Amino acid sequence: MTVCAIEMTTTAPFTISADGSYAARLAGEGEARYAERWTLAGPEAYAVPLPLAQPEEADSELLPLADGRVLIHRRVAGRHAFALLYPTGAPTGPRTGELQLGAVEGHEGGAEGGGDVRVRLLPPAPDGHGAFALAVADSATTVWRVAGGTSGPEPVARIPGRCSGGVWLDRTTRLLALDRELQGTVKAVVVDLGRGGEVSPLLQIAEDSDDRLLLADPDSGLLLIRSDAPGEERIGWGVLGSSLPVRFPECLRLADAHPFAVQPGQALMPESCGVALRLGEAGLALWRPAERRVFRLGAPAGWLGGTGRWTADGRLHLPYATPEVPCGIFGLGRPASPLPPVRLDPPPATAPRPVPLQQAPLR
């Protein structure tokens, strides 16, 4: 058993696996909560409930793996337990299997130690098999592998400063981008899990600006960024490893906009990638860097958590649940654009290590 100080926080209620085959959410209402797995790879999505003898707490976190199992993170009697849930057959009908992975203490230094540490699950690992969590203390942050390791939860990196966010930059589950707060400024950094948690800068737009990474596409290198370098918080975009500056399009000057999905498979063509944005609680917009406007659309009724997934052929899949359709996927094609795809600053055949993006123009 590994010991760490951890306090749970909640994440989006609906999470899609890295390969798009499965998703998971807490279903039910009030005190009758249970894990629910969605299968998305077939011709029609369907849900499989994964209830246990006791209901789940509302702050439990779920993360689907590529093999169909669902990782759950619970707080139990001051400790944090991790387990894998999966459907299993039984003579009396379908049941839920549970594989315990281990637990960590809820206070720094053990049960009698110092203050609490906040923790949350990171987005699904690109390899689909491991799972990672971020534990934030007052002066340092630890990345934990909570599934896919050799023996229960284990620390894989320790970063000075308080970190948030969490974006994977490659498809090998090696390069993880985090937003690190250090000496009053937030800058996105890269944590190399293949080199013992080595930390290097990613965003350096201005010396005193807060520069956060929101999304990244490993195929094209497209990065979606939020920064106050232009004088106010704005959404901008850049290219991983590019010498060109970050750009802040006027059309992305939207109140309460949150990019949540980038179209994959656009190798060397970041300007052609479709980007989906959640506007407020239920608004939806589509955009790509080659365009000077966003397409505002109506989201489907029952849209879950402002989440979704782009396919390589340009369709956006949005999960929804209503009383009539408890498990549904709404498919949406990207609006036609008169602008052709543009190749932008293609990287060499061997992908470089992430380097700082240069200072952005302020107009």
XYZ file of C-alpha atoms in Angstrom:
363
model
C 0.000 0.000 0.000
C 1.258 3.486 -0.896
C 0.619 6.380 1.444
C -0.166 9.908 0.338
C -2.259 12.875 1.465
C -5.195 13.201 -0.875
C -8.532 14.982 -0.950
C -10.951 14.234 -3.775
C -12.481 16.777 -6.091
C -15.119 16.134 -8.709
C -14.707 16.176 -12.487
C -17.059 16.166 -15.466
C -19.825 13.584 -14.949
C -19.214 11.881 -18.312
C -15.792 10.624 -19.459
C -14.916 9.015 -22.807
C -12.034 6.554 -23.118
C -8.975 7.556 -25.137
C -9.920 5.390 -28.129
C -13.603 6.332 -28.003
C -14.805 2.751 -27.434
C -16.310 3.276 -23.976
C -17.548 6.000 -21.661
C -18.610 6.115 -18.030
C -20.740 8.246 -15.740
C -22.497 8.171 -12.381
C -26.140 7.407 -13.082
C -29.121 7.516 -10.738
C -30.303 10.317 -8.488
C -29.890 11.452 -4.912
C -28.422 8.714 -2.748
C -29.101 5.967 -5.290
C -26.022 6.497 -7.466
C -24.246 3.787 -9.419
C -21.574 3.533 -12.107
C -22.754 3.163 -15.674
C -20.616 2.145 -18.647
C -21.495 3.108 -22.204
C -20.311 1.043 -25.165
C -19.701 3.339 -28.129
C -17.782 1.179 -30.626
C -20.756 -0.689 -32.102
C -23.439 0.452 -34.550
C -25.556 1.764 -31.681
C -24.528 2.984 -28.240
C -25.855 1.096 -25.219
C -25.412 1.416 -21.460
C -24.535 -1.253 -18.913
C -25.277 -0.417 -15.240
C -22.572 -1.436 -12.752
C -24.316 -1.284 -9.354
C -22.866 -2.767 -6.178
C -24.419 -3.633 -2.825
C -24.013 -0.026 -1.645
C -24.703 3.107 -3.708
C -21.820 5.324 -4.808
C -21.175 8.770 -3.363
C -21.863 11.735 -5.632
C -18.178 12.792 -5.556
C -16.836 9.437 -6.782
C -14.795 9.695 -9.981
C -15.045 7.328 -12.955
C -12.669 6.683 -15.833
C -13.241 4.061 -18.586
C -10.361 1.930 -19.860
C -9.926 0.554 -23.372
C -10.672 -3.017 -22.216
C -14.160 -2.065 -20.977
C -13.387 -1.900 -17.266
C -14.205 1.269 -15.339
C -11.855 2.750 -12.754
C -13.602 4.236 -9.732
C -12.069 6.555 -7.143
C -13.869 6.729 -3.810
C -13.271 8.384 -0.462
C -13.741 5.801 2.284
C -13.215 6.607 5.982
C -10.591 9.278 5.359
C -8.736 7.236 2.750
C -8.955 7.100 -1.023
C -9.658 3.746 -2.604
C -9.249 2.767 -6.259
C -10.985 -0.193 -7.881
C -11.912 -1.547 -11.296
C -15.555 -2.346 -12.056
C -16.701 -4.675 -14.839
C -19.883 -6.554 -15.814
C -19.924 -10.271 -15.147
C -22.460 -13.024 -15.694
C -24.012 -14.970 -12.833
C -26.689 -17.701 -12.490
C -29.109 -15.070 -11.201
C -28.332 -12.569 -13.977
C -25.782 -9.868 -14.753
C -23.719 -8.636 -11.835
C -20.824 -6.267 -11.210
C -17.307 -7.507 -10.537
C -14.902 -5.373 -8.526
C -11.098 -5.581 -8.402
C -9.542 -3.585 -5.564
C -6.340 -1.763 -6.564
C -5.325 -0.275 -3.219
C -5.812 2.897 -1.240
C -3.928 5.949 -0.042
C -4.189 7.918 3.182
C -6.135 11.173 3.264
C -3.513 13.358 4.967
C -0.005 14.375 4.094
C 2.434 12.135 5.903
C -0.217 9.574 6.861
C -3.263 9.547 9.092
C -1.485 11.603 11.783
C 0.345 13.857 9.319
C -0.182 17.336 7.945
C -2.874 18.939 5.838
C -5.032 17.475 3.131
C -4.008 17.259 -0.490
C -6.487 17.682 -3.344
C -6.661 14.924 -5.918
C -8.528 14.208 -9.125
C -8.209 11.731 -11.942
C -6.357 12.937 -15.021
C -7.919 12.475 -18.491
C -7.796 8.913 -19.891
C -4.252 7.844 -20.748
C -3.633 7.581 -24.515
C -2.573 3.917 -24.288
C -5.999 3.067 -22.830
C -4.629 0.761 -20.122
C -3.195 2.934 -17.364
C -4.862 5.612 -15.255
C -3.283 8.565 -13.487
C -4.275 11.004 -10.758
C -3.007 14.434 -9.757
C -2.409 15.123 -6.042
C -1.808 18.779 -5.155
C -0.148 19.838 -1.880
C 0.824 23.318 -0.710
C 4.272 23.337 -2.307
C 4.410 20.369 -4.686
C 2.256 18.197 -6.918
C 2.532 14.434 -7.397
C 1.414 12.450 -10.429
C 0.203 8.995 -9.371
C -0.281 5.938 -11.525
C -3.380 4.402 -9.973
C -4.009 1.614 -12.516
C -1.812 -0.249 -14.959
C 1.237 -0.362 -12.712
C 2.870 -3.258 -10.897
C 1.410 -3.020 -7.392
C -1.341 -0.535 -6.687
C -1.070 3.258 -6.678
C 2.508 4.479 -7.184
C 4.010 7.976 -7.608
C 5.631 8.557 -10.999
C 6.511 12.265 -10.855
C 6.812 15.075 -8.319
C 6.647 18.669 -9.542
C 7.486 21.752 -7.444
C 4.500 24.093 -7.280
C 0.729 23.653 -7.427
C -0.477 22.077 -10.667
C -3.855 21.896 -12.353
C -5.173 20.961 -15.791
C -3.760 17.872 -17.445
C -3.376 17.318 -21.218
C -1.599 14.405 -22.928
C 0.756 15.511 -25.720
C 1.517 12.144 -27.314
C -0.061 8.736 -27.845
C 2.449 6.767 -25.767
C 1.371 8.071 -22.323
C 4.747 9.713 -21.800
C 4.386 13.505 -22.177
C 1.863 15.163 -19.848
C 1.214 18.919 -19.838
C 0.205 20.551 -16.556
C -0.549 24.158 -15.596
C 1.874 24.975 -12.787
C 1.417 27.862 -10.366
C 4.799 29.013 -9.104
C 5.613 32.367 -7.481
C 2.196 33.750 -8.361
C 2.287 32.952 -12.102
C 0.695 30.037 -13.973
C 2.672 28.493 -16.857
C 2.038 25.232 -18.693
C 4.918 22.780 -18.345
C 5.648 19.320 -19.756
C 6.247 16.367 -17.436
C 8.165 13.532 -19.111
C 7.016 10.341 -17.386
C 9.563 8.356 -19.408
C 12.428 10.291 -17.830
C 11.477 10.152 -14.178
C 9.133 13.147 -14.240
C 11.560 15.607 -15.847
C 9.908 19.037 -16.146
C 10.418 21.451 -19.054
C 8.601 24.681 -20.059
C 5.841 24.554 -22.669
C 4.182 27.999 -22.742
C 6.133 31.243 -22.264
C 3.910 33.807 -23.971
C 4.873 36.775 -21.787
C 7.004 36.920 -18.664
C 4.190 37.754 -16.252
C 1.203 36.226 -18.105
C -0.849 33.239 -16.938
C -0.621 30.696 -19.780
C -2.730 27.539 -19.540
C -3.043 24.644 -21.977
C -6.641 23.562 -22.606
C -6.385 20.907 -25.346
C -3.793 19.366 -27.653
C -3.907 17.163 -30.739
C -0.882 14.839 -31.095
C -1.428 14.308 -34.844
C -1.287 17.930 -35.992
C 0.348 19.521 -32.953
C -2.551 21.968 -32.530
C -2.683 23.535 -29.058
C -5.657 25.410 -27.564
C -4.500 27.928 -24.970
C -6.026 30.337 -22.460
C -3.843 33.324 -21.568
C -4.108 36.884 -20.278
C -1.090 38.004 -22.336
C -3.335 40.134 -24.648
C -4.458 42.187 -21.614
C -7.443 40.012 -20.723
C -8.118 36.273 -20.655
C -8.457 35.051 -24.227
C -8.475 31.710 -26.044
C -5.626 31.321 -28.512
C -3.994 28.634 -30.565
C -0.485 27.562 -31.483
C 1.432 24.583 -32.809
C 3.618 22.297 -30.726
C 7.270 22.785 -31.655
C 6.503 25.724 -33.974
C 8.501 28.962 -34.072
C 5.342 30.928 -34.907
C 3.643 32.915 -32.123
C 0.391 32.076 -30.405
C -2.591 33.687 -32.145
C -5.723 35.019 -30.437
C -8.522 35.160 -33.051
C -11.167 37.809 -32.519
C -13.901 35.238 -33.236
C -12.849 33.303 -30.116
C -13.442 36.324 -27.907
C -16.432 34.562 -26.394
C -17.707 34.753 -22.843
C -17.615 31.471 -20.931
C -16.233 29.410 -23.845
C -14.523 26.083 -23.171
C -12.977 23.981 -25.974
C -13.580 20.297 -25.246
C -12.695 18.303 -28.385
C -10.240 18.538 -31.297
C -10.508 16.619 -34.559
C -7.701 14.017 -34.795
C -5.980 12.542 -37.833
C -5.036 15.842 -39.489
C -1.303 15.131 -39.654
C 0.774 18.262 -40.273
C -2.385 20.346 -40.863
C -3.314 22.099 -37.603
C -5.345 24.798 -39.378
C -7.763 22.170 -40.717
C -8.602 20.634 -37.331
C -12.170 21.037 -36.166
C -12.539 22.346 -32.606
C -15.715 22.031 -30.528
C -16.469 24.611 -27.828
C -19.036 24.592 -25.044
C -20.642 28.010 -24.571
C -22.017 28.527 -21.100
C -24.079 25.655 -19.711
C -25.555 24.233 -22.904
C -24.364 26.240 -25.925
C -22.248 24.678 -28.668
C -19.945 26.142 -31.314
C -17.602 24.720 -33.967
C -14.443 26.386 -35.248
C -11.164 25.643 -36.952
C -8.038 27.831 -37.127
C -8.369 28.398 -40.889
C -11.731 30.137 -40.339
C -12.438 33.627 -39.066
C -15.774 32.817 -37.489
C -17.380 30.216 -35.281
C -20.504 28.246 -36.140
C -23.011 28.473 -33.266
C -25.268 25.437 -33.014
C -27.948 24.094 -30.749
C -26.802 21.245 -28.532
C -28.969 18.121 -28.251
C -31.362 17.895 -25.315
C -29.806 16.027 -22.418
C -26.216 16.698 -23.533
C -23.966 15.133 -20.891
C -21.343 17.240 -19.216
C -20.475 19.376 -22.226
C -18.401 16.501 -23.586
C -17.914 14.878 -26.975
C -15.416 13.369 -29.364
C -14.323 14.230 -32.901
C -13.694 11.441 -35.378
C -10.902 11.605 -37.945
C -13.450 11.959 -40.771
C -14.813 15.193 -39.288
C -17.903 14.125 -37.316
C -18.539 15.279 -33.789
C -20.219 12.736 -31.489
C -22.133 14.210 -28.530
C -23.481 11.958 -25.758
C -26.951 12.660 -24.380
C -29.514 11.043 -22.110
C -33.228 11.828 -21.906
C -36.207 9.906 -20.431
C -37.043 8.710 -23.949
C -33.412 7.910 -24.951
C -31.375 7.015 -21.854
C -28.230 6.322 -23.915
C -27.785 8.279 -27.129
C -25.052 9.689 -29.376
C -25.784 12.660 -31.603
C -23.603 12.806 -34.736
C -22.806 16.195 -36.226
C -20.838 16.998 -39.380
C -18.572 20.017 -39.554
C -20.115 22.895 -41.559
C -18.613 23.404 -44.998
C -16.039 26.174 -45.290
C -14.748 28.022 -48.336
C -11.240 27.948 -46.875
C -9.118 24.940 -47.913
C -6.898 23.123 -45.428
C -3.534 24.849 -45.023
C -0.308 23.122 -44.054
C 1.402 25.071 -41.309
C 5.020 24.778 -40.195
C 5.268 20.955 -40.470
C 7.531 19.340 -37.868
C 10.349 16.984 -38.903
C 9.765 13.249 -39.176
C 11.075 12.731 -35.632
C 8.847 14.699 -33.296
C 10.877 17.193 -31.243
C 10.586 17.616 -27.524
C 8.106 20.374 -26.633
C 9.690 23.815 -26.703
C 8.344 27.152 -25.419
C 5.976 28.980 -27.730
C 7.327 32.442 -28.397
C 5.834 35.742 -27.264
C 2.399 36.343 -28.737
C 1.348 39.558 -30.466
C -0.975 41.598 -28.266
C -3.260 42.698 -31.105
